[in-house]
Structure formats: C-alpha cells, structure tokens
CSV table of C-alpha atoms and ligand atoms in Angstrom, one decimal:
chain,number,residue,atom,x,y,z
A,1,UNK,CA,10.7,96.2,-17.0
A,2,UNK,CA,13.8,97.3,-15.0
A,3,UNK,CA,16.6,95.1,-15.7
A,4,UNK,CA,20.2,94.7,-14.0
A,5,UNK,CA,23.7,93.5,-14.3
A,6,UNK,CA,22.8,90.2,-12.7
A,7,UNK,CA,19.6,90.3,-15.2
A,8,UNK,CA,21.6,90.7,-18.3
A,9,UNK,CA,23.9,88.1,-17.3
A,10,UNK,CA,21.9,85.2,-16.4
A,11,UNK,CA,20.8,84.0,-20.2
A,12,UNK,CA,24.5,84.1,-21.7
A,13,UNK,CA,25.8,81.9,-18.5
A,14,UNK,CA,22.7,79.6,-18.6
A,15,UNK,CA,23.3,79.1,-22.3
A,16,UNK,CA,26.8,78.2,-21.8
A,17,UNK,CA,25.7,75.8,-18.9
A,18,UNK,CA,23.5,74.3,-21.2
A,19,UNK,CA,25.8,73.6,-24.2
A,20,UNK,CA,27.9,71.5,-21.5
A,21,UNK,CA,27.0,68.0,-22.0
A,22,UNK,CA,26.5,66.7,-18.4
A,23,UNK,CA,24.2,63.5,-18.8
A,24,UNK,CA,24.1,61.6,-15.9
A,25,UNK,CA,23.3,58.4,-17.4
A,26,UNK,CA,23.5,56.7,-13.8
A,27,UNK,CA,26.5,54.9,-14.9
A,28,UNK,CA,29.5,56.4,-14.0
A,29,UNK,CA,31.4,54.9,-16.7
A,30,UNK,CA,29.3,56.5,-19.2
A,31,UNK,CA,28.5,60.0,-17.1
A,32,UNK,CA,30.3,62.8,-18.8
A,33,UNK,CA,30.8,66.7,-18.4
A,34,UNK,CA,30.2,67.4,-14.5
A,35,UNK,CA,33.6,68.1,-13.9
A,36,UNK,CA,33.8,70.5,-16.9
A,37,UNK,CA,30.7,72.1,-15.9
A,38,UNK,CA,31.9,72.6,-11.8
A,39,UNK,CA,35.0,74.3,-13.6
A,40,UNK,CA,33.0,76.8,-15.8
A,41,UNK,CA,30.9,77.9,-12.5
A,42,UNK,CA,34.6,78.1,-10.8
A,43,UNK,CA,36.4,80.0,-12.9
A,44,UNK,CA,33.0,82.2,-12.8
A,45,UNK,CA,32.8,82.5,-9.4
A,46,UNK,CA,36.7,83.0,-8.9
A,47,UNK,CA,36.9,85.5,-11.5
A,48,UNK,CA,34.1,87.2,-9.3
A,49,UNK,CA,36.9,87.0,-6.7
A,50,UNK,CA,34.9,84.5,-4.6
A,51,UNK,CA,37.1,81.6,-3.3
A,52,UNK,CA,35.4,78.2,-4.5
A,53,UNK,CA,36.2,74.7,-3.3
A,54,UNK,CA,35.7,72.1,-5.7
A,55,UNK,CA,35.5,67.9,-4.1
A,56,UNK,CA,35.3,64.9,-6.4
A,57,UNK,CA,33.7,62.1,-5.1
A,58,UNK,CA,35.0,59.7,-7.9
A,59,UNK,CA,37.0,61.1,-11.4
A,60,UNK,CA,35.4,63.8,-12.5
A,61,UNK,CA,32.8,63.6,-10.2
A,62,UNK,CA,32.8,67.2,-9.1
A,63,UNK,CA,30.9,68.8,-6.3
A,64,UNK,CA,31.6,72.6,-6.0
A,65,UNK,CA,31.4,74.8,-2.5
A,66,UNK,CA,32.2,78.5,-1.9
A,67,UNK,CA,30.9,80.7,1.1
A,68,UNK,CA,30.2,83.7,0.6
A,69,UNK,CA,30.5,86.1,4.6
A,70,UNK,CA,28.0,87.8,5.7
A,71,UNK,CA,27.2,90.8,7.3
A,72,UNK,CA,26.4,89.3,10.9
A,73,UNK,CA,28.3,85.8,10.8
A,74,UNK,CA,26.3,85.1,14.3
A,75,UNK,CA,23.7,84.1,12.4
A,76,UNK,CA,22.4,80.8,10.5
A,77,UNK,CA,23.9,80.7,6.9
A,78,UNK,CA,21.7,79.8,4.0
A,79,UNK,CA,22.8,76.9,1.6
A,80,UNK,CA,21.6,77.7,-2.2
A,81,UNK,CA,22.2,74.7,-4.2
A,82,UNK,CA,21.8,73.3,-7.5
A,83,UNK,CA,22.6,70.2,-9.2
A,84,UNK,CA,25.2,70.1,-12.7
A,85,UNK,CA,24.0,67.2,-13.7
A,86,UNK,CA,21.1,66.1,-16.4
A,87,UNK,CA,19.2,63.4,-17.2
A,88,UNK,CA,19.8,62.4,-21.2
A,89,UNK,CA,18.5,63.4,-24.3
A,90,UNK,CA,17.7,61.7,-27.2
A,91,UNK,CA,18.9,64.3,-30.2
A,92,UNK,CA,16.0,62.4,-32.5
A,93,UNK,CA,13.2,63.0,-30.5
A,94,UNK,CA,14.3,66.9,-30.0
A,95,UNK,CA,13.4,70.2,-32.5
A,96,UNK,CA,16.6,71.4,-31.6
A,97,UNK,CA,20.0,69.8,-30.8
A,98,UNK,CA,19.7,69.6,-26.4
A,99,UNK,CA,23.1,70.5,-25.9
A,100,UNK,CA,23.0,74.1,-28.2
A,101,UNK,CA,21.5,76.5,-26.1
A,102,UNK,CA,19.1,77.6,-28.7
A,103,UNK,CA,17.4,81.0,-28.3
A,104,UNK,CA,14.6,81.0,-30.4
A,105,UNK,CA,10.4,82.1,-29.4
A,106,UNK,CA,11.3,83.7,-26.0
A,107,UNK,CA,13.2,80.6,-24.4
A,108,UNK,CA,16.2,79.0,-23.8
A,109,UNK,CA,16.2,75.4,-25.0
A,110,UNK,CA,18.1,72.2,-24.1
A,111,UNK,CA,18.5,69.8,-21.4
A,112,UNK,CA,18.7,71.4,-17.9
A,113,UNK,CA,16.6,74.2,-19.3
A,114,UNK,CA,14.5,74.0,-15.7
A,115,UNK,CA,16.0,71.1,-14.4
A,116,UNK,CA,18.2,73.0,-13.5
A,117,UNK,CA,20.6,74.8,-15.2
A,118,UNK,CA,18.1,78.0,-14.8
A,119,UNK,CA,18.5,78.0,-11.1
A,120,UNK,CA,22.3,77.6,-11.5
A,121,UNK,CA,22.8,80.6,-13.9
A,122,UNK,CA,20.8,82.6,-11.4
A,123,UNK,CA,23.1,81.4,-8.8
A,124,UNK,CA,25.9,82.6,-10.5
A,125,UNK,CA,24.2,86.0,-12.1
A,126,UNK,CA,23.6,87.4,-8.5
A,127,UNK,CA,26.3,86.6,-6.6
A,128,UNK,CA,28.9,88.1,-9.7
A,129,UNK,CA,26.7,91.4,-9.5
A,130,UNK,CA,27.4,91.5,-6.0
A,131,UNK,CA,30.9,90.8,-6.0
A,132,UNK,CA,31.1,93.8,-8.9
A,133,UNK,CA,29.5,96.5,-6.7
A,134,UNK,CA,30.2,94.8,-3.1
A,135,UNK,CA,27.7,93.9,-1.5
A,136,UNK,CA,27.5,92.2,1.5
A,137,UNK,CA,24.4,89.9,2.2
A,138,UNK,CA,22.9,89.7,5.6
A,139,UNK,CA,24.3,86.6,6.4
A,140,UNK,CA,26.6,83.4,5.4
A,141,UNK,CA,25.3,82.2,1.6
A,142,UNK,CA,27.0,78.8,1.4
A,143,UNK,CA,26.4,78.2,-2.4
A,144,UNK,CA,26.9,74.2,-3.5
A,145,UNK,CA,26.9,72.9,-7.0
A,146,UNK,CA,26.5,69.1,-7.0
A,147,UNK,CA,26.7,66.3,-9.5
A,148,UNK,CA,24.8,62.8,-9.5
A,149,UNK,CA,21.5,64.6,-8.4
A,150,UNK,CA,19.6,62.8,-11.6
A,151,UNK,CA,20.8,59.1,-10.4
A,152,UNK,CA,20.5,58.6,-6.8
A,153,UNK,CA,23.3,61.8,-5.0
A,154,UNK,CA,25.5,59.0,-4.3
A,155,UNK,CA,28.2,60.9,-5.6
A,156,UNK,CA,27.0,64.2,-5.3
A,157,UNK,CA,24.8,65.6,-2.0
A,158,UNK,CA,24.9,62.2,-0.3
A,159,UNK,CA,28.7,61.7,-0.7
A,160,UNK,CA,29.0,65.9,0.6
A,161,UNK,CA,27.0,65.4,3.5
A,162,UNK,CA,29.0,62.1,4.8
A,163,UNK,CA,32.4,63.4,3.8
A,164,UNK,CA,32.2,67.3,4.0
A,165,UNK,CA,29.7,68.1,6.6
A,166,UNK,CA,31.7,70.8,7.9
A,167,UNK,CA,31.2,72.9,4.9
A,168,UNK,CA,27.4,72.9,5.9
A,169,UNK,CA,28.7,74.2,9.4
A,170,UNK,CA,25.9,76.8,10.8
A,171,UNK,CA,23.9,76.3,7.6
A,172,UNK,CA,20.0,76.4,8.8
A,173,UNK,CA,18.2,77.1,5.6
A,174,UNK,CA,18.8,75.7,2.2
A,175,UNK,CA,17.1,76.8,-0.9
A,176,UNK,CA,17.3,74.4,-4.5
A,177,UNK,CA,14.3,73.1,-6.9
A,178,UNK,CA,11.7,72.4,-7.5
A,179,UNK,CA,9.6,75.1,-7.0
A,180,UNK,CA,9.0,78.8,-7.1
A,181,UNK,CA,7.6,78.7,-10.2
A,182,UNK,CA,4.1,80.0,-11.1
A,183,UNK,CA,0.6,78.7,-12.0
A,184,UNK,CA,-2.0,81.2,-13.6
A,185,UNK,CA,-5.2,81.1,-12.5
A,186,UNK,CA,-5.8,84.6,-14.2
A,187,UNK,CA,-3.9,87.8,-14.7
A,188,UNK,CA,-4.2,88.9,-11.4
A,189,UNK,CA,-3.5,86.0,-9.8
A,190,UNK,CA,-0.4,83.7,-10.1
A,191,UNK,CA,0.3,80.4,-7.4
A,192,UNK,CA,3.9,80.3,-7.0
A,193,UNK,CA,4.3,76.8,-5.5
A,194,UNK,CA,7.1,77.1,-3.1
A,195,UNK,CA,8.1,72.8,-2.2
A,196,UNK,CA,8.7,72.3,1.6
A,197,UNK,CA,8.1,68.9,1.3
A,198,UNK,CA,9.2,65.6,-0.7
A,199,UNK,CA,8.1,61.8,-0.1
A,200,UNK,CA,10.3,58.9,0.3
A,201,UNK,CA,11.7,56.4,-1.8
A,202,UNK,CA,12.3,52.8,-1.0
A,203,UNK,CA,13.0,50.3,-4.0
A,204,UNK,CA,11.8,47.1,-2.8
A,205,UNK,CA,12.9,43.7,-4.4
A,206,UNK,CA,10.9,40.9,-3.6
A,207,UNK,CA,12.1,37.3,-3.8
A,208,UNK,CA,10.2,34.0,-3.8
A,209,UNK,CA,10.8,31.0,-3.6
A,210,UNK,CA,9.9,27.3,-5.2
A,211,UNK,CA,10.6,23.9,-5.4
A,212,UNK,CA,12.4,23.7,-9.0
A,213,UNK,CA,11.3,21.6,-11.3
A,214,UNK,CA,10.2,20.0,-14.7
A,215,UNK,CA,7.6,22.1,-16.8
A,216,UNK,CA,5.5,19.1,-17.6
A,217,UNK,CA,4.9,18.1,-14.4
A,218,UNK,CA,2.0,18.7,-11.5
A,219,UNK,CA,3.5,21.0,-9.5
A,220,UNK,CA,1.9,22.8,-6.2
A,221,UNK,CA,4.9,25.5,-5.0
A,222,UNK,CA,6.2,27.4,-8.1
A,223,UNK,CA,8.2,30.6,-7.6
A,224,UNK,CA,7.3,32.4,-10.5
A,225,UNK,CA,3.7,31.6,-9.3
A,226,UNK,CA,4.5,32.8,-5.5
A,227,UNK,CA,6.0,35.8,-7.1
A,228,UNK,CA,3.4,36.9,-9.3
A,229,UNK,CA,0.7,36.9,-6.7
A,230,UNK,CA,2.5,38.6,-4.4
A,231,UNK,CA,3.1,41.2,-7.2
A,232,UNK,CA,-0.6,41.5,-8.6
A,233,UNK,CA,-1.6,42.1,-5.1
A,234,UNK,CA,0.7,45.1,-4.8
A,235,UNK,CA,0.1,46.4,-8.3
A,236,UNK,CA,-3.6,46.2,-7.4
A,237,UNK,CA,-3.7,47.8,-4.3
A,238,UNK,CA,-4.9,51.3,-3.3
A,239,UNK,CA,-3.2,52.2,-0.2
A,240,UNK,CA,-5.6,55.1,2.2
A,241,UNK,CA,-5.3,58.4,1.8
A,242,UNK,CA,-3.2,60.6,4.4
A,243,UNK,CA,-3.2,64.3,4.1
A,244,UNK,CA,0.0,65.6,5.7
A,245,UNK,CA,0.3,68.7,6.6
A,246,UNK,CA,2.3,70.5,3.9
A,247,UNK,CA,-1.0,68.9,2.0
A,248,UNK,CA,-3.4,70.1,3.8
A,249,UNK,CA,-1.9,73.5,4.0
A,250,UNK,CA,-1.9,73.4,0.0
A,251,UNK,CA,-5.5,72.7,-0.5
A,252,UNK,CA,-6.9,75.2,2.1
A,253,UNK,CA,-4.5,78.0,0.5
A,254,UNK,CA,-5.4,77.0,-3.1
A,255,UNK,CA,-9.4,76.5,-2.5
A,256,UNK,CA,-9.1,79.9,-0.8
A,257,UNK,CA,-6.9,81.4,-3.6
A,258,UNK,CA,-9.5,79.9,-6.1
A,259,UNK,CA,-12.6,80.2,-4.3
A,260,UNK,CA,-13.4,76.8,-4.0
A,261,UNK,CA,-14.9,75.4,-1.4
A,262,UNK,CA,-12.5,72.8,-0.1
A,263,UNK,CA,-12.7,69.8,2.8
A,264,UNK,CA,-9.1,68.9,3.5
A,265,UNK,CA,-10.9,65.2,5.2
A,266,UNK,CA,-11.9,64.5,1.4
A,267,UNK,CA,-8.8,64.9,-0.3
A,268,UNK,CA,-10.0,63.2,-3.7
A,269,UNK,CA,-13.0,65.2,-3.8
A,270,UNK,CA,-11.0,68.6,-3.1
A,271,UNK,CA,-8.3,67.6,-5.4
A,272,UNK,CA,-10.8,67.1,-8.5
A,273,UNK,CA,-11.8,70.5,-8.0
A,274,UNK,CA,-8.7,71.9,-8.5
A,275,UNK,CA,-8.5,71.1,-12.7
A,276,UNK,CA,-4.9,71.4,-14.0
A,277,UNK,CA,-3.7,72.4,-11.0
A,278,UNK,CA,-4.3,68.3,-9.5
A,279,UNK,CA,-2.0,66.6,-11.9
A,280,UNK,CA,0.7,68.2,-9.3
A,281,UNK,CA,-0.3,66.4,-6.2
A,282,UNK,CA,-2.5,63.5,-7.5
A,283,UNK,CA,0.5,61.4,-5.9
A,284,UNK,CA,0.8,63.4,-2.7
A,285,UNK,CA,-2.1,62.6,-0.5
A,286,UNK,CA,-1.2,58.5,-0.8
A,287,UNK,CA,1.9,55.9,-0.5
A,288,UNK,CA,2.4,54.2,-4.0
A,289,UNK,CA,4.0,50.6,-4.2
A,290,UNK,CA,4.6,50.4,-8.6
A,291,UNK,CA,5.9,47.2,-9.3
A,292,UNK,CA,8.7,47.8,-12.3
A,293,UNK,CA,10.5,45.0,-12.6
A,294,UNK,CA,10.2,40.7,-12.9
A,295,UNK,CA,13.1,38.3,-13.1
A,296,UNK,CA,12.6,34.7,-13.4
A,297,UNK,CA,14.1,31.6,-14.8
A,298,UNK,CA,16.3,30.8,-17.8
A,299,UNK,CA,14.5,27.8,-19.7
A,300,UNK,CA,10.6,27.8,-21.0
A,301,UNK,CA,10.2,24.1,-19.6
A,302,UNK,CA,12.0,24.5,-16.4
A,303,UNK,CA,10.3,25.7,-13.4
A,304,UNK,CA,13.1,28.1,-11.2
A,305,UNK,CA,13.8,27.8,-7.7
A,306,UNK,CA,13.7,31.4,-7.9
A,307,UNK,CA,11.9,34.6,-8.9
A,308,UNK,CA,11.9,38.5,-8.1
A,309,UNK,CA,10.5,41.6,-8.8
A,310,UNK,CA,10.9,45.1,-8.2
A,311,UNK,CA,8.0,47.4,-6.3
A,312,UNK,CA,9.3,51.6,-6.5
A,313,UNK,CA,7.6,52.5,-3.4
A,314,UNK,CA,7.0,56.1,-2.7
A,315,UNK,CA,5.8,57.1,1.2
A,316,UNK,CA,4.7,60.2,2.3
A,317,UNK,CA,6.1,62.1,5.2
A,318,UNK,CA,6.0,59.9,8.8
A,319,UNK,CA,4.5,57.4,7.0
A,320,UNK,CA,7.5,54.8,6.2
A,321,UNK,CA,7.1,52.2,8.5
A,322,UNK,CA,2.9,52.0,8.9
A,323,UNK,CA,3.3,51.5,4.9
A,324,UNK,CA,6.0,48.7,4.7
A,325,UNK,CA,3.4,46.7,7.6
A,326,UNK,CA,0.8,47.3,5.4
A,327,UNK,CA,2.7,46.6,2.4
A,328,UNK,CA,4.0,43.1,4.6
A,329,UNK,CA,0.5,42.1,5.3
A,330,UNK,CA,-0.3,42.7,1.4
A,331,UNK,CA,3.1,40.7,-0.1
A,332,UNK,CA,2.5,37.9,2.4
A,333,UNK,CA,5.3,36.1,5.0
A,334,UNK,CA,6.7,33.6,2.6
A,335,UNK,CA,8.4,36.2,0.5
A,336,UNK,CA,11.5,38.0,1.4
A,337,UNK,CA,12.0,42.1,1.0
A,338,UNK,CA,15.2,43.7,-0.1
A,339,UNK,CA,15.6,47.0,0.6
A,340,UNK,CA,17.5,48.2,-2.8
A,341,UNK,CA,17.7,51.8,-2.0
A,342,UNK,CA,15.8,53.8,0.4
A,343,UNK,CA,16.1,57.9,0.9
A,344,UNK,CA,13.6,59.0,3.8
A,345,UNK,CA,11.0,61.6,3.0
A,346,UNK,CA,11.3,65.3,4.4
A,347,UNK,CA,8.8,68.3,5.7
A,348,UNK,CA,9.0,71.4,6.9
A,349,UNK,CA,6.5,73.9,7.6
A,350,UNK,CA,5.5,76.8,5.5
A,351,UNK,CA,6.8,79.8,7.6
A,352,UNK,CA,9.4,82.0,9.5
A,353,UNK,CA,11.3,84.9,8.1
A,354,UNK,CA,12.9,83.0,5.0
A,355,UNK,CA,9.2,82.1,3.6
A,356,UNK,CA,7.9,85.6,3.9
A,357,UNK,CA,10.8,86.6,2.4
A,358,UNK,CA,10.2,84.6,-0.7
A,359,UNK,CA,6.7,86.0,-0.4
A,360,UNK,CA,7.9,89.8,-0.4
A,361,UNK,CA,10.6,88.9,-2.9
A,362,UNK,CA,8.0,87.6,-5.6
A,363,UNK,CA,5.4,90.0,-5.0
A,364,UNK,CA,7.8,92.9,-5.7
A,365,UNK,CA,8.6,91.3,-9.1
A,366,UNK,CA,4.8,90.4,-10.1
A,367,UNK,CA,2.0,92.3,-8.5
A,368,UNK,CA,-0.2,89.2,-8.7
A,369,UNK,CA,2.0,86.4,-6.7
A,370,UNK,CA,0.4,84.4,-4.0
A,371,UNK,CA,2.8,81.4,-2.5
A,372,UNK,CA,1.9,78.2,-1.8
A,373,UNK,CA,3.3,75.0,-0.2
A,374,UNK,CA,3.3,71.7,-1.8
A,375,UNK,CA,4.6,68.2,-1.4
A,376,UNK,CA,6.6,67.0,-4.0
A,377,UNK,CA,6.0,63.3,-5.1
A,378,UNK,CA,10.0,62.9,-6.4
A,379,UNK,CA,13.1,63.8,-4.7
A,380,UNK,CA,15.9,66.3,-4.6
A,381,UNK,CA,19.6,67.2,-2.9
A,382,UNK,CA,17.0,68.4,0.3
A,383,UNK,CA,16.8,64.7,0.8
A,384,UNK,CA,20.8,64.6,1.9
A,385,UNK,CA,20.8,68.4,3.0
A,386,UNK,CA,17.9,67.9,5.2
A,387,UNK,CA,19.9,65.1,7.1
A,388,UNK,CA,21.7,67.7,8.9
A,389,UNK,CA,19.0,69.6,10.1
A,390,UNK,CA,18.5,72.2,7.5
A,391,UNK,CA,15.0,73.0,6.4
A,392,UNK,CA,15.1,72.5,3.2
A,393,UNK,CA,12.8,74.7,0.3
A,394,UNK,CA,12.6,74.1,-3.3
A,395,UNK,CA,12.3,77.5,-4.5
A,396,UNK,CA,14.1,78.4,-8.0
A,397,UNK,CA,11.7,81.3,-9.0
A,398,UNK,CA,10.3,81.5,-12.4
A,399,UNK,CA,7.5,83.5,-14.3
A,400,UNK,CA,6.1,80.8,-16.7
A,401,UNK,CA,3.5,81.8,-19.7
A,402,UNK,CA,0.3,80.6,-18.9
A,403,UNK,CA,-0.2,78.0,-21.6
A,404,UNK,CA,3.3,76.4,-21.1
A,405,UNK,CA,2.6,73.0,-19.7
A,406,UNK,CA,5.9,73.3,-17.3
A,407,UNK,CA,5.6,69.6,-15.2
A,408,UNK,CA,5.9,68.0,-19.0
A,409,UNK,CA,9.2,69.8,-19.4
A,410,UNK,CA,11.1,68.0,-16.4
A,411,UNK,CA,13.1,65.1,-18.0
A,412,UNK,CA,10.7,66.0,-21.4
A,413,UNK,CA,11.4,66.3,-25.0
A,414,UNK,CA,12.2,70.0,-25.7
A,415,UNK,CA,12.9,71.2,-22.5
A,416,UNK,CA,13.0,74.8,-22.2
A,417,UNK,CA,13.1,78.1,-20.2
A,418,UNK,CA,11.3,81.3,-20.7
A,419,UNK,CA,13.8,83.8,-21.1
A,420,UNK,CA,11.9,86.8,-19.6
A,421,UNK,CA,11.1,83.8,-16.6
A,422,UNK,CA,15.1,83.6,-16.0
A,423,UNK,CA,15.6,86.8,-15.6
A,424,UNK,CA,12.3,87.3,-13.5
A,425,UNK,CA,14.1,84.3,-11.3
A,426,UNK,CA,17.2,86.2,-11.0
A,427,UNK,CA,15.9,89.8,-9.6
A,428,UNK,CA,13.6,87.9,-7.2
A,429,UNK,CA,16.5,85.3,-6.0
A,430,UNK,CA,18.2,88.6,-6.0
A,431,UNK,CA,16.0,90.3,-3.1
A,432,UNK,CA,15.4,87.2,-1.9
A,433,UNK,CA,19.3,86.6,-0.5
A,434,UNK,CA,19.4,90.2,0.4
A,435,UNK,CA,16.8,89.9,2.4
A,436,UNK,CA,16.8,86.4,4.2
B,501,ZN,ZN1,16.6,68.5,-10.8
C-alpha cells in the first residue's frame, strides 16, 4: 500500500489528540481540556506556517479557525470541521486507560477514537503535508475545530455561527462526521455511507396540573394522574412512517447495491431486508417522542399541584410542525409544552461536484467503494453550520474490518480506530480537498 507524509503522520497526531483529556461532561464547570487541545492543533497548524484563529466562547472554551487560500478565491470555500470535545469515559468499564492512546491489535484506542479525533488528525495530517511541499488546493479550505459539540454546540458551532459568521464568509460546502465510513457486504463491495441528512431535536417538558391535596382523600383532578396519561400516551404511540428523500434515495441505492428487491412505499418491509445494515436507519423513516424524565411532588401523602415530564422528540426533515400537532392532539389541551431545547433538522441532496468527488476520492483508495446517502437519527455541528446556508456532509472516511461493529463504538466502552482505517481516511480526505 503506498503511503505518504500526511499518512505517516496522522496516527502519532491522533494519539496525541487522544491522550488529551477533553470530556465534555455538559457542565462547564466540570468540562476540561478543549482549550489545551485547540492549542496542540494551533501550534500544529502554525508550525505548518498556517495562520490560525483561536475564539473562546466562555474560559477555556476554545473554538479554532484558519483559512487556508486557494487557488481560484472566486469560488465557494469548503468548511472541514471537527469537534475537540468527547463525551466521558468511565476508566472501570475500559480494557485500556481512554485517555492513553494505546496502540495495540491494529487500532488506536481511547475516547474520541471515531468520534472524532480520527477525523481531526486527518485534518491536520493533510493540510501540514501540504504546507511542507506547497500546495495550493483548488479553492478556500476554511478548517474549524469546535468544542461543546457532545453537549448541545452552545459554546462551540452554535456560539461560532451567531458571533463569528464572517469567518464562514463564501463557505458553500462543509464536510465533518459522521459518515464516510464503510459497510462490507463482501470483498468486492464496500457501502461507504456518506450523511447528508440529520433529524431534529426538540426536548419537550410537559406540565400538568391539579388541585393539591390530602392523600387520603377522593380526589377527581390529580396532576401526577393528568401527567402520567398524557405520558403513557406518548410513550405508547407509533407515529406514521415518512420516507424522506435522503431515505428513499438510501434504500433504492442499497437494494440495488445488494440486490434486493426494494419498495421505498414499504419502508419497514425494505428496511428488514437489509439485516445489519437496518440497525442504521431503524429511526430514520419515523418521528420518535421518548419520554425520559418525571418530576412530581415531595411527600408520599400529599397530592402536588404539580407534575412534569420530559418527552426527547426526534423529527425527520420538514416534518417539525405536522409532528408537534400530532403530538398536541396525542398529549391533550389541558397540558402545557415547554420547548427545552430545540435544533431544526437538515437535508441536502446527494450530488454536485463535491459528492462525486468523494465518490472518485474513495474509489481510488479501495477498488470496491460504492457511496451512499443516509439520514442520520442524531445530530452534529451541520446543525449550526447548515444555518448559513452551507450544505452540510458528514464524511470523515474510514476503511473499517468487516467484523468491527462500528455504531457500538460511538460514545461505547473501548472505543477505537483501525489504524490502517486512519490512514485510508487521510489519502482519501487527501484527494478529496484537492479535488473539490
Ligand atoms: Zn461527534
């Protein structure tokens, strides 16, 4: 296999990303390390010779920017972004301490192995290669390092995008996780599942209300009653299925790529066809409404004026506001909805130069690549980049052994990274930029 500078470089600078502690515990009293960790990718970068600008959005809340010209400056730049922080580790639970950037059976392990500390080495890897034999890419690469992607982007993307928009200036196309990685369906055939699209969030809290009162009484309007009808109803519930098009494009590609007959107006049926391959979208062709949490009163024989819950509702793209009517009709009018936290879904579609380019770009790396869109059911940084107009891609590329169960390893005990996958993900990143 022909390896390069960039290559070579990518598993030292990933394993030095990894033995940075950056949990993001969603508290930012207790978040450590992001700061640190902006300031080993700047003093990378700068010692590259590329100019970097790093913004905190709260004490050591670092978000890091450089642009990198291009050849024709006319033209659209294209964001590539990755996120610093991680979600924590519990050391008991591991086979190896999550923060030592063990190399042992072929991988890299620790937390932020794939999610995403990978995608940041390779980041790194090729744009230091090209600053050593200067190169020029084809156009603007605006590269972005953000914190606070794990616990909502408040301080990280979303705080970017409201208070630095200019640094986005001219960008049209971004590319960040989660996707580019592959799926074996045989040795000739590999489904790199390139994410164009991610459903929304919207953390409902619901609150009913009662006439307080004694426990040992008869009593006929009980909150904590209200509340857990209105909750079993939602819990209960199946909401239709929708296949949107990022969906539908999926299935057709997939059933073709498989040779499976496939009806895109059955979307259950096709999907239990597709064996492993389902567990990826079994939440993308429906809204979800999960209640999580209950909270009600603060003596067992007193009956509270009071009681709420929380419902983690998850919509697919354009399909916000026909769910919360549905979910309305479902909770009933008596109880109130508080919109916690909502971030909107995004979609693009699965074409244009930058696509095939990913295409070309994989296929000259592995013989057997075939891309394919999906919709992811979580959420990224494209949820706040896509807000100004950028079509957004999760494509962080990634050769992954067949038998390596890879959606277990995001937020999982013993995360890890292939190492012959990184440095697959760096050469085709590589002719990727140099050829968007
Ligand atoms: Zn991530």
């Amino acid at each position: 296999m022909e390896t390069t500078a960039a290559a070579d470089e990518v598993v030292g600078i990933c394993r030095d990303l990894l033995r940075i502690d950056t949990t993001n515990t969603g508290d930012p009293r207790t978040t450590v390390g992001e700061r640190v960790a902006a300031e080993y990718v700047a003093a990378k970068l700068t010692d590259a010779g590329i100019e970097v600008e790093l913004h905190e959005s709260a004490p050591k809340r670092a978000n890091l920017i450089a642009r990198i010209p291009g050849v024709d400056r006319s033209r659209g730049a294209l964001l590539v972004h990755g996120h610093l922080d991680v979600v924590p580790a519990d050391a008991s639970e591991w086979s190896v301490d999550p923060f030592s950037g063990e190399e042992k059976d072929g991988y890299l392990w620790g937390r932020g192995a794939i999610d995403m500390k990978d995608f940041d080495a390779m980041m790194l890897a090729v744009v230091r290669d090209w600053a050593r034999t200067g190169y020029v890419p084809p156009r603007d690469i605006v590269l972005c390092y953000t914190a606070d992607e794990e616990a909502g982007m408040q301080y990280g993307s979303q705080w970017l995008v409201e208070n630095h928009r200019e640094k986005f200036e001219g960008c049209t196309e971004a590319v960040g996780e989660v996707g580019g990685y592959s799926y074996t369906v045989n040795d000739d055939l590999r489904l790199y599942l390139v994410q164009t699209a991610e459903k929304g969030l919207d953390w409902l809290r619901l609150h009913a209300t009662g006439r307080p009162g004694h426990g040992s009484f008869i009593h006929d309007d009980n909150a904590v009653t209200n509340l857990a009808e209105a909750v079993s109803r939602v819990g209960h519930h199946r909401f239709p299925t929708v296949v949107t098009p990022t969906v539908r494009a999926f299935l057709e590609q997939v059933g073709d790529a498989l040779h499976i007959d496939i009806d895109p107006a059955e979307p259950e049926l096709a999907i239990a066809k597709l064996g492993p391959i389902a567990n990826l979208i079994g939440a993308t062709i429906r809204n979800t409404a999960n209640p999580t949490r209950l909270e009600a009163g603060y003596k067992d024989n007193v009956i509270p004026g009071r009681a709420s819950a929380t419902i983690d509702c998850r919509t697919l793209p354009g399909e916000a506001d026909s769910f919360l009517a549905a979910l309305r009709d479902l909770i009933g009018p008596d109880i109130e909805i508080e919109h916690v936290h909502q971030q909107p879904a995004v979609e693009t579609s699965f074409d244009g130069a930058l696509v095939d380019a990913m295409g070309a770009a994989l296929r000259a790396e592995d013989p057997g690549a075939r891309t394919v869109p999906y919709l992811m059911s979580g959420g990224t940084d494209a949820k706040a980049f896509s807000t100004l107009g950028i079509r957004c891609f999760g494509f962080a590329p990634l050769r992954l052994p067949a038998d390596l169960n890879f959606a277990s390893l995001f937020h999982g005990i013993d995360e890890r990274v292939p190492v012959e996958g990184l440095k697959f993900g760096v050469r085709v990143l590589d002719r990727l930029l140099r050829n968007s």
